[in-house]
PDB file of C-alpha atoms and ligand atoms in Angstrom:
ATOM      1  CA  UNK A   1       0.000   0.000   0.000  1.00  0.00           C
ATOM      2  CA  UNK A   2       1.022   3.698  -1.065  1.00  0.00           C
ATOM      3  CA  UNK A   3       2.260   4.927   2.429  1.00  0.00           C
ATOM      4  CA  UNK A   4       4.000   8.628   0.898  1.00  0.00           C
ATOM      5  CA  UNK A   5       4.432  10.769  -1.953  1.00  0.00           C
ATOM      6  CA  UNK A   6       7.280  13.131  -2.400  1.00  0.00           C
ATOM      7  CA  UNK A   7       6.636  16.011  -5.005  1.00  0.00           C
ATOM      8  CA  UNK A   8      10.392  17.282  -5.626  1.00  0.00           C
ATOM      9  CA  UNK A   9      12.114  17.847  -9.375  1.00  0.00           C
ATOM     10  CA  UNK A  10      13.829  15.184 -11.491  1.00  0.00           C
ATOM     11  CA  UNK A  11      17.285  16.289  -9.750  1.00  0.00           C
ATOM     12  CA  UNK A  12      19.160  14.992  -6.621  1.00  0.00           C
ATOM     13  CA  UNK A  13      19.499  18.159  -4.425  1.00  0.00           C
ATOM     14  CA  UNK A  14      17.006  18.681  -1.694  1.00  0.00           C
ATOM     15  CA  UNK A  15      14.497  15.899  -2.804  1.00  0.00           C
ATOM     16  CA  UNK A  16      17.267  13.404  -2.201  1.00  0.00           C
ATOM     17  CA  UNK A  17      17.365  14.061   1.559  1.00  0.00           C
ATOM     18  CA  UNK A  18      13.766  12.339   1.660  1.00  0.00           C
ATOM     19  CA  UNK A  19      14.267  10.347  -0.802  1.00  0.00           C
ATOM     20  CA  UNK A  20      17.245   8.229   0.529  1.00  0.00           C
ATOM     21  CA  UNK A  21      15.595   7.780   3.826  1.00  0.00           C
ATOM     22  CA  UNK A  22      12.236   6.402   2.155  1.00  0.00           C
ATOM     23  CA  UNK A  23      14.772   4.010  -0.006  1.00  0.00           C
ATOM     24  CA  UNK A  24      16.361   2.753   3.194  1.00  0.00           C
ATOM     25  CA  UNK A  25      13.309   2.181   5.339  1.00  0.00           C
ATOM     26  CA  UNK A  26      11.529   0.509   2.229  1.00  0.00           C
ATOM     27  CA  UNK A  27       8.661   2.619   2.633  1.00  0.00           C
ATOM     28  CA  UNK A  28       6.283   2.421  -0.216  1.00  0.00           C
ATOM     29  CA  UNK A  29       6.382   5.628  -1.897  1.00  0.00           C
ATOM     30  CA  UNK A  30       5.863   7.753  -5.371  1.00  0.00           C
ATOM     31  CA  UNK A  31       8.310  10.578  -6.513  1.00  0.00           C
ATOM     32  CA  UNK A  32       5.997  13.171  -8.245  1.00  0.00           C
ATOM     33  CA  UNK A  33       6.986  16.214 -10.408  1.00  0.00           C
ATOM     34  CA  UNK A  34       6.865  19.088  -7.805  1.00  0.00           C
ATOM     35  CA  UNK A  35       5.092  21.458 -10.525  1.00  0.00           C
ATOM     36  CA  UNK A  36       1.903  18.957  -9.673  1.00  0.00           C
ATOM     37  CA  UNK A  37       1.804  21.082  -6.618  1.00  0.00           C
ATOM     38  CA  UNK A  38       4.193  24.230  -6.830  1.00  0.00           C
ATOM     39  CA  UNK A  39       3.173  26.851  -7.290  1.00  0.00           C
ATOM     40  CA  UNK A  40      -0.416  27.076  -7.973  1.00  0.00           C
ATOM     41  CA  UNK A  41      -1.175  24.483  -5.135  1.00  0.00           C
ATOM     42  CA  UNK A  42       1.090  25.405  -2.511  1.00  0.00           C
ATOM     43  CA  UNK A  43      -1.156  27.531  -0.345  1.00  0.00           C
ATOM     44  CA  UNK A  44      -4.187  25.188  -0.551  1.00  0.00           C
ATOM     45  CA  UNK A  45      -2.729  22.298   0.941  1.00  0.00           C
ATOM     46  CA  UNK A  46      -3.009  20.791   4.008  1.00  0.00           C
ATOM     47  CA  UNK A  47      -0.330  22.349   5.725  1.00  0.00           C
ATOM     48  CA  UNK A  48       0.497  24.964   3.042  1.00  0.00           C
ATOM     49  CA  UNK A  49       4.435  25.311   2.473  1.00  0.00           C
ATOM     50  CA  UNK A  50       6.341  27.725   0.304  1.00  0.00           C
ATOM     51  CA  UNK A  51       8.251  25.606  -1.862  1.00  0.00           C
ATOM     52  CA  UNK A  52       9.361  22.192  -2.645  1.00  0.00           C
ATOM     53  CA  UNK A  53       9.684  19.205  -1.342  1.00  0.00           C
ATOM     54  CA  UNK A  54       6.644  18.407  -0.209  1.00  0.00           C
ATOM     55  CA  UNK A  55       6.017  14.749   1.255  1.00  0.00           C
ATOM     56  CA  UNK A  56       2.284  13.567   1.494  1.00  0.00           C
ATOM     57  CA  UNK A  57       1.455  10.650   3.882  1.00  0.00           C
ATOM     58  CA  UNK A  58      -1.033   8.769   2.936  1.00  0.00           C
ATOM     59  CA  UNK A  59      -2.223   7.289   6.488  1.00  0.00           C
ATOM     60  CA  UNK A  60      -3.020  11.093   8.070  1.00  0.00           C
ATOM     61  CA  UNK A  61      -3.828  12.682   4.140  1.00  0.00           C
ATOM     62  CA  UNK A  62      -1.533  15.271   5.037  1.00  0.00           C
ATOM     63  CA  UNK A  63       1.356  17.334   3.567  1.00  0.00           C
ATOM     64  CA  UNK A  64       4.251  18.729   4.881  1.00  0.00           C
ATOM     65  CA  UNK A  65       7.206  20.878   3.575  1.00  0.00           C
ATOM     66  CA  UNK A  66      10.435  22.294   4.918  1.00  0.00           C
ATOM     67  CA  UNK A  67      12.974  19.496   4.185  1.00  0.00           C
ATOM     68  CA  UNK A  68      14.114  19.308   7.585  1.00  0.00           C
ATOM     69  CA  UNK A  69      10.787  19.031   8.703  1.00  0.00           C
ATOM     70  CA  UNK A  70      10.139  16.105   6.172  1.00  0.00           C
ATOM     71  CA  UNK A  71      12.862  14.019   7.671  1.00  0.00           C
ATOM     72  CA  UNK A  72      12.513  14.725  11.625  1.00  0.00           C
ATOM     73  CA  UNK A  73       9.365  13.547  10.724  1.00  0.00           C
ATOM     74  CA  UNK A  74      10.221  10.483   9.080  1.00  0.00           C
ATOM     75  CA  UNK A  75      13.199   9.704  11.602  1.00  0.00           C
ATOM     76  CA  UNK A  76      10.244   9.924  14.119  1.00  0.00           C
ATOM     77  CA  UNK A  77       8.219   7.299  12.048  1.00  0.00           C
ATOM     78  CA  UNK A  78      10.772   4.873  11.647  1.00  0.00           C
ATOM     79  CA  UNK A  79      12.648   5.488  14.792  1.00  0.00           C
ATOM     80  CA  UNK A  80      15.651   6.963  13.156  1.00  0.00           C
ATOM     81  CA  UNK A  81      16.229   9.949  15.570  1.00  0.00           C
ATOM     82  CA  UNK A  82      19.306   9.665  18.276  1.00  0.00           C
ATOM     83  CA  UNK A  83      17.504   9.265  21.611  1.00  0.00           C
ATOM     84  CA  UNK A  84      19.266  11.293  24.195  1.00  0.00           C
ATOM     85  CA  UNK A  85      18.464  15.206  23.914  1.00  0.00           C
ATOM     86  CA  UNK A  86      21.353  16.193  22.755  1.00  0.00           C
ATOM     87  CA  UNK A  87      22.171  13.568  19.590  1.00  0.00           C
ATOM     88  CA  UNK A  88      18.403  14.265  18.966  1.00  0.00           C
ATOM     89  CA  UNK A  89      18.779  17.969  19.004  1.00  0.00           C
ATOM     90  CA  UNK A  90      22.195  17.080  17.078  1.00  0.00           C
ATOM     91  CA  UNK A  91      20.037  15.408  14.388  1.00  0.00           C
ATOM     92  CA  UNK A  92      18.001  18.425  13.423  1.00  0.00           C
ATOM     93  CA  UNK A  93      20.863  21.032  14.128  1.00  0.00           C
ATOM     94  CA  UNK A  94      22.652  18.608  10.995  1.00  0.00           C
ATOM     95  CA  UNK A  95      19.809  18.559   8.938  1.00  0.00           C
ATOM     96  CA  UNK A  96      19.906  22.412   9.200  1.00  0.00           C
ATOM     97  CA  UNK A  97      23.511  22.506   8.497  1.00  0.00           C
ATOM     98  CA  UNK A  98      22.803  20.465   5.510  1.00  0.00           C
ATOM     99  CA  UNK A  99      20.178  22.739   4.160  1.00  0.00           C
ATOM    100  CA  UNK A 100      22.426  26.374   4.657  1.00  0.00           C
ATOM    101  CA  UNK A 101      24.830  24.211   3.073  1.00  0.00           C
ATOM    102  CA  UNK A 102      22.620  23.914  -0.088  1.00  0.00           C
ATOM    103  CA  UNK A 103      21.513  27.753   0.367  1.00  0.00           C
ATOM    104  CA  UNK A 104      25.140  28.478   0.144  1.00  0.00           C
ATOM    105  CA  UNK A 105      26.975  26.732  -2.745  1.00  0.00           C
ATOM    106  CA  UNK A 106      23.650  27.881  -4.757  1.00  0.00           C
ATOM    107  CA  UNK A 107      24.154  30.854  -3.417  1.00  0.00           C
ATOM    108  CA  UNK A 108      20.468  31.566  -2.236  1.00  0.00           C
ATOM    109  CA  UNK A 109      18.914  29.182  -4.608  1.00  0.00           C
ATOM    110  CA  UNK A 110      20.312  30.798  -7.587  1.00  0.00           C
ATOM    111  CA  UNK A 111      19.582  34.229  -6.779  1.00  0.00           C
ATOM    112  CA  UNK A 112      22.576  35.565  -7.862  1.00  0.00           C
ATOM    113  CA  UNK A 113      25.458  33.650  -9.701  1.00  0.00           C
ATOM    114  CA  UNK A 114      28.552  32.776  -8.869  1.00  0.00           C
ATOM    115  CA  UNK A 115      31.838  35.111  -9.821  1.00  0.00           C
ATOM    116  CA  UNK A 116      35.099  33.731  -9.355  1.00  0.00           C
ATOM    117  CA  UNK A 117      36.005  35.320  -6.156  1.00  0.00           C
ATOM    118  CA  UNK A 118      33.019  35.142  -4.607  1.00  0.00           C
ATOM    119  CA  UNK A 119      33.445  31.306  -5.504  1.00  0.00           C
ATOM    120  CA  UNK A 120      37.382  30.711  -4.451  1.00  0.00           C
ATOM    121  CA  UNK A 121      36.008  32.838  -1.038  1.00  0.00           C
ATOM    122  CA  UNK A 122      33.479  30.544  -0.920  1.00  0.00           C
ATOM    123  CA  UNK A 123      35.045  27.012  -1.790  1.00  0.00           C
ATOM    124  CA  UNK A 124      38.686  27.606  -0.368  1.00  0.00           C
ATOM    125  CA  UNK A 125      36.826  28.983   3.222  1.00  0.00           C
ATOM    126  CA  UNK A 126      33.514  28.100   3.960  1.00  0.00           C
ATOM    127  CA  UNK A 127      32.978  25.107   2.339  1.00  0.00           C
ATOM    128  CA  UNK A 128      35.684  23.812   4.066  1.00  0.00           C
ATOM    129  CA  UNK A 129      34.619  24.966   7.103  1.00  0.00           C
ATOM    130  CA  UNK A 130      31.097  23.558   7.041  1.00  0.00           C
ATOM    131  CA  UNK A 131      32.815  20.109   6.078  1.00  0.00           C
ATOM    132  CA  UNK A 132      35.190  20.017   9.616  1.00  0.00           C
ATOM    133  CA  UNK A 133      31.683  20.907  11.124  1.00  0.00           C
ATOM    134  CA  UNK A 134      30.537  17.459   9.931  1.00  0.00           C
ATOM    135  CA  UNK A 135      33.840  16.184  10.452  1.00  0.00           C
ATOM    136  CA  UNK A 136      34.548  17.459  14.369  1.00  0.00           C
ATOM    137  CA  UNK A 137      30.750  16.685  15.084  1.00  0.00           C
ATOM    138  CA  UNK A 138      31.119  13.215  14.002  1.00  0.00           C
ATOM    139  CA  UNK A 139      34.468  12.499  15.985  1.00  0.00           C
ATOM    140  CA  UNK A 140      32.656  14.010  18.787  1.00  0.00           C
ATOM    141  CA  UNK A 141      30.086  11.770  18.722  1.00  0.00           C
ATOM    142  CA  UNK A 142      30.147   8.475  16.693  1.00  0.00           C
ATOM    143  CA  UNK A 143      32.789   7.951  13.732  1.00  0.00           C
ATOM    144  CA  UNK A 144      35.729   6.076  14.552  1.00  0.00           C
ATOM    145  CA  UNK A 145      39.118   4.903  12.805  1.00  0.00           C
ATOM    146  CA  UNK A 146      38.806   1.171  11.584  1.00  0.00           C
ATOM    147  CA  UNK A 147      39.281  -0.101   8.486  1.00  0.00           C
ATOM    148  CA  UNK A 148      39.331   1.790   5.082  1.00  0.00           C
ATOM    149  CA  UNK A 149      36.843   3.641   5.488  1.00  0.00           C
ATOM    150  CA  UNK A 150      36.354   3.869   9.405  1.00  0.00           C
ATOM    151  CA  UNK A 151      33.302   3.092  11.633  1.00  0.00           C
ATOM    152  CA  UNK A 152      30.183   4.318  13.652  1.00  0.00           C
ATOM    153  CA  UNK A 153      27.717   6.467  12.599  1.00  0.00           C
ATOM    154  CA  UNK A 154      27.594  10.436  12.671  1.00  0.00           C
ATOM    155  CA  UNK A 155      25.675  10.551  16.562  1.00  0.00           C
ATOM    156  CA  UNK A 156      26.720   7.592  17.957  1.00  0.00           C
ATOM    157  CA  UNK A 157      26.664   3.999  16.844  1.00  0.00           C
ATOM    158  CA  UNK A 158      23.388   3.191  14.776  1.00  0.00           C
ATOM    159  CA  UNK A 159      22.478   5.135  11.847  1.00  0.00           C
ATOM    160  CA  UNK A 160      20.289   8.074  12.087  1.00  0.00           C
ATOM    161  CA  UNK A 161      18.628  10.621  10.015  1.00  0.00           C
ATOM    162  CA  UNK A 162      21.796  12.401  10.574  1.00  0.00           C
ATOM    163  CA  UNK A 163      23.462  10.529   8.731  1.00  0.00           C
ATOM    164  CA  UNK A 164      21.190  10.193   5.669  1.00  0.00           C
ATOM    165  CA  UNK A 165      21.150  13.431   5.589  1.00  0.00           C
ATOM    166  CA  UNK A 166      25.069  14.371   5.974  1.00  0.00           C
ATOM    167  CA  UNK A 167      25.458  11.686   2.579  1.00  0.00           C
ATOM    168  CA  UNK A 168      22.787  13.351   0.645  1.00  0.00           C
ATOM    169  CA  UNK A 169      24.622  16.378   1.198  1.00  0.00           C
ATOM    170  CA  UNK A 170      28.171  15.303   0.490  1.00  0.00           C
ATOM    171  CA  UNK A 171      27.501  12.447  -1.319  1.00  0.00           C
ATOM    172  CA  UNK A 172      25.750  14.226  -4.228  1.00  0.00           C
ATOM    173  CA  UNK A 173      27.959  16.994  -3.946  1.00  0.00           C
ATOM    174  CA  UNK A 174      30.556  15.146  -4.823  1.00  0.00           C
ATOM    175  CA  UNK A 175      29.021  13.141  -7.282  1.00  0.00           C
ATOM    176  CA  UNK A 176      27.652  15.594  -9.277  1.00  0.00           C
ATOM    177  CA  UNK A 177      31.183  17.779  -9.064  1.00  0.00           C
ATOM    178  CA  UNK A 178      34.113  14.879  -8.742  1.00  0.00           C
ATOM    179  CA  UNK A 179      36.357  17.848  -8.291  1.00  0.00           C
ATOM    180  CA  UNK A 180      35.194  18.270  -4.843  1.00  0.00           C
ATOM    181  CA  UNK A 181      35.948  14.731  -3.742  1.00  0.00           C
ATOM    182  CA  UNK A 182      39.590  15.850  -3.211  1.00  0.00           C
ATOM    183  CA  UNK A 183      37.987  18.883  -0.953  1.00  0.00           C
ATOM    184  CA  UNK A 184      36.104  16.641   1.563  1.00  0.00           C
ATOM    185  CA  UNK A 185      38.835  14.013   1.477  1.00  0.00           C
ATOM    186  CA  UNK A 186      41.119  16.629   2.810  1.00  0.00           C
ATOM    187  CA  UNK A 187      38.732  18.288   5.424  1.00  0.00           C
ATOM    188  CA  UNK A 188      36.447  15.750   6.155  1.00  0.00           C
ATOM    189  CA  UNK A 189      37.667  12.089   5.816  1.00  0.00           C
ATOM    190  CA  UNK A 190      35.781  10.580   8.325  1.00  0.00           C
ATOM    191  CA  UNK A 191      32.417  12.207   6.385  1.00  0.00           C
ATOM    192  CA  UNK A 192      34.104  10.904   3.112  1.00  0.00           C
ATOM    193  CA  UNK A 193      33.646   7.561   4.802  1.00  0.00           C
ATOM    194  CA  UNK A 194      30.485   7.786   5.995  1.00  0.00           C
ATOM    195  CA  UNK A 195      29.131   9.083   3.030  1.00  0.00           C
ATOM    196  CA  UNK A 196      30.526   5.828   1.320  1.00  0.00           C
ATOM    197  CA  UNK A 197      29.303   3.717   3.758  1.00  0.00           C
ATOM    198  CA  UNK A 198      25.515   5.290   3.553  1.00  0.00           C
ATOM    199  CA  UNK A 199      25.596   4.698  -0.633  1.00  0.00           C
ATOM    200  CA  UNK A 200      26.677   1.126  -0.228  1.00  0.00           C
ATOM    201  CA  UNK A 201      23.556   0.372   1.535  1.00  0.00           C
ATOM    202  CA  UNK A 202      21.717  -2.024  -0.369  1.00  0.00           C
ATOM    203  CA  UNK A 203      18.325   0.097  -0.882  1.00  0.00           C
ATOM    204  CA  UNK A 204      20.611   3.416  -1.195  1.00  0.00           C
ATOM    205  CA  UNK A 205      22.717   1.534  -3.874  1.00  0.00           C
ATOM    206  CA  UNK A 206      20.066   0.264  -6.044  1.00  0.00           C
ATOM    207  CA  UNK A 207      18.264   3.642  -5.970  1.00  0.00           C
ATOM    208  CA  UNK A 208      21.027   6.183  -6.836  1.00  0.00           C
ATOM    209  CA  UNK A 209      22.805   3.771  -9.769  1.00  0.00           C
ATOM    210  CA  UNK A 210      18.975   3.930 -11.142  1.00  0.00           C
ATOM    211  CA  UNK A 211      19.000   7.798 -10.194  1.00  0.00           C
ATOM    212  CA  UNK A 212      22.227   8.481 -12.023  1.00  0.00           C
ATOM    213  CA  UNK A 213      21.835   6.367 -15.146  1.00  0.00           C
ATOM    214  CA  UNK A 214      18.782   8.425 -15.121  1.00  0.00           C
ATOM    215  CA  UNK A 215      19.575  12.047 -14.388  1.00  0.00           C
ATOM    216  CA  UNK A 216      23.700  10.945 -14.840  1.00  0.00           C
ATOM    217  CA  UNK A 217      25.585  14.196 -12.556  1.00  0.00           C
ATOM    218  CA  UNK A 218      22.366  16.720 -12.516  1.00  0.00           C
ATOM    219  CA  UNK A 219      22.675  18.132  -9.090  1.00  0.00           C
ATOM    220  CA  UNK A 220      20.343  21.444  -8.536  1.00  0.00           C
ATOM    221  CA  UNK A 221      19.068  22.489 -12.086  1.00  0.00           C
ATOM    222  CA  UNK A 222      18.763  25.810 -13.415  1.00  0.00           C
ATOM    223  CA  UNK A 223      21.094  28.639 -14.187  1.00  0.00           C
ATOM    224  CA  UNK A 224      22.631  27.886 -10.826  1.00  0.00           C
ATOM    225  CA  UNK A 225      24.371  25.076 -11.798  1.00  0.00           C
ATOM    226  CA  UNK A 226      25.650  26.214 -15.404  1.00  0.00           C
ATOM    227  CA  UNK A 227      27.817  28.815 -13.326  1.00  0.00           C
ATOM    228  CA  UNK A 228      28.422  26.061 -10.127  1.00  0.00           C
ATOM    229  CA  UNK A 229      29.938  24.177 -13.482  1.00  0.00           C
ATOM    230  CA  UNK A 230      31.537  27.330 -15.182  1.00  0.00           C
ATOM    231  CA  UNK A 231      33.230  27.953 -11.558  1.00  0.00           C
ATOM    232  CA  UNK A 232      34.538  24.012 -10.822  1.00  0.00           C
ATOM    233  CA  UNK A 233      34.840  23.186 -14.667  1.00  0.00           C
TER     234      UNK A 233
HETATM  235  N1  LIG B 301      13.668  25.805   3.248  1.00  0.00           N
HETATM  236  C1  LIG B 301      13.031  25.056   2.202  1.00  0.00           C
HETATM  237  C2  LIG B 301      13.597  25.512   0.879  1.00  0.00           C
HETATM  238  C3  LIG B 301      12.761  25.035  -0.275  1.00  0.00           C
HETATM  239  C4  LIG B 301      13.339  25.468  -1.587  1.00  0.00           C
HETATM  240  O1  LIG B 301      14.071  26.458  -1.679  1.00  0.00           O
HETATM  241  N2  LIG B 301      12.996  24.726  -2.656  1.00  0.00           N
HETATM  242  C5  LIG B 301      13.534  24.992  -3.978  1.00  0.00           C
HETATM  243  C6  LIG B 301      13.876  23.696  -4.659  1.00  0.00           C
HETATM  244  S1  LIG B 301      15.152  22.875  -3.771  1.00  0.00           S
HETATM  245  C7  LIG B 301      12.479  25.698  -4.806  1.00  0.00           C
HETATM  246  O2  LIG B 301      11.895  25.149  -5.710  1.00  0.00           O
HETATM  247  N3  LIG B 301      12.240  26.966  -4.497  1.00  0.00           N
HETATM  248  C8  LIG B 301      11.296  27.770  -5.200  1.00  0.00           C
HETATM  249  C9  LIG B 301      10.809  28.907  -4.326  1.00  0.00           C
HETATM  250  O3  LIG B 301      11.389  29.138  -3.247  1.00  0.00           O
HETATM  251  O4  LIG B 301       9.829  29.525  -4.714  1.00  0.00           O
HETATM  252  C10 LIG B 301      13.248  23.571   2.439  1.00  0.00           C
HETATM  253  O5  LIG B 301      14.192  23.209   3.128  1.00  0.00           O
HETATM  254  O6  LIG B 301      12.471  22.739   1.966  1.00  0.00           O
END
C-alpha cells in the first residue's frame, strides 16, 4: 500500500534528503513532479508550504514541507532519531547545516550567480569549514578509525537521520562535481567515509545507480548550476 508521496524535481538536491531515507526504510512511496503542486497548489494544501519538497502521507492525508521538517518527521516514524536530547537535538541542528549548506553553494537558490572570487572565497573557506563541522561533530560523537573507510555512525553507533542526511549532502555533492571529492577528502575524511558507507547500503545503492543512469551528474538544475559548473569546470 502507497504509504508517501514526495513532489520534488527530477534532480538529486534537496528531494534526495527524503528520498534516501524512504529508499532505506523501504517505505512504499511515489516521486511526483513538484510542478503537480508548486506553485499554484502550494497555499491550498493541508499544511500549506512555500516551496518544494513536499512529502504527502497517505495514512493522516496530510502534507508537509520544509525538508528538515520532512525528515525529523520520518526519523520519528521509523525510529531513526538519536535518543538522548542532545544527539536528537544534534540530528536536526545537521539537517539544518545540511540545508544552509545547499543555500550556500547555490548561493540563495540561484539568486545571484557565482563570480570567481566570490566562488574561491566561498570554496577555499567556507565550504571547508562547514565540512570540519561534519567532520569534528562526528568524531565528537560516533565515527571512529577502523578499516578503510572507518566506523560508527555520525551521533553515535546506529544510523540516524543524521546521517542520511550528511550523505545526501556530500555524497551528491561530490558526485555531481568529482572535483570536490579531493575537498572533503582533505577536510572531512571521516564524512568521506560515511558518506561511502551510507551509498553502499543495499536500498541506497540500487536507488542512486537507477537515479544516475537516469539524471547521470544533474545536481540542482537551473542557471545555478551552469555557473556552479563554469566555476569548478
Ligand atoms: N527551506 C526550504 C527551501 C525550499 C526550496 O528552496 N525549494 C527549492 C527547490 S530545492 C524551490 O523550488 N524553491 C522555489 C521557491 O522558493 O519559490 C526547504 O528546506 O524545503
Amino acid at each position: 500500500m502507497l504509504e508517501y508521496k514526495l513532489y520534488y524535481w527530477a534532480l538529486p538536491f534537496r528531494g534526495n534528503f527524503i528520498q534516501l531515507f524512504l529508499e532505506e526504510v523501504g517505505a512504499q512511496y511515489e516521486r511526483h513532479d513538484a510542478g503537480e503542486i508548486y506553485p499554484e497548489r502550494s497555499l491550498g494544501i493541508h499544511n500549506p508550504g512555500m516551496a518544494p519538497p513536499y512529502l504527502y502521507e497517505c495514512k493522516s492525508k496530510t502534507y508537509f514541507a520544509q525538508m528538515p521538517a520532512c525528515l525529523m518527521h520520518l526519523g520519528r516514524e521509523y525510529d531513526y532519531l538519536p535518543r538522548r536530547a542532545e544527539t536528537h537535538t544534534l540530528a536536526l541542528k545537521t539537517i539544518l547545516d545540511c540545508n544552509d549548506v545547499l543555500m550556500e553553494i547555490t548561493n540563495s537558490n540561484g539568486q545571484v550567480m557565482w563570480t570567481k572570487s566570490n566562488w574561491e572565497a566561498f570554496r577555499y573557506a567556507r565550504l571547508p569549514e562547514w565540512m570540519k563541522v561534519f567532520e569534528n561533530t562526528g568524531l565528537r560523537h560516533g565515527l571512529k578509525d577502523g578499516g578503510s573507510n572507518g566506523m560508527g555512525f555520525l551521533l553515535g553507533s546506529r544510523l540516524t537521520v543524521a546521517d542520511i542526511a550528511t550523505a545526501a549532502l556530500f555524497g551528491a555533492m561530490v558526485y555531481s562535481f568529482p572535483e570536490l571529492q579531493g575537498d572533503l577528502q582533505e577536510n572531512a575524511p571521516h564524512i568521506a567515509g560515511l558518506c561511502q558507507r551510507v551509498e553502499a547500503r543495499p536500498n541506497i545503492r540500487r536507488f542512486l545507480a537507477e537515479q544516475r543512469e537516469e539524471m547521470g551528474r544533474g545536481y540542482c538544475g537551473g542557471q545555478i548550476e551552469d555557473s556552479l559548473r563554469k566555476m569548478i569546470g
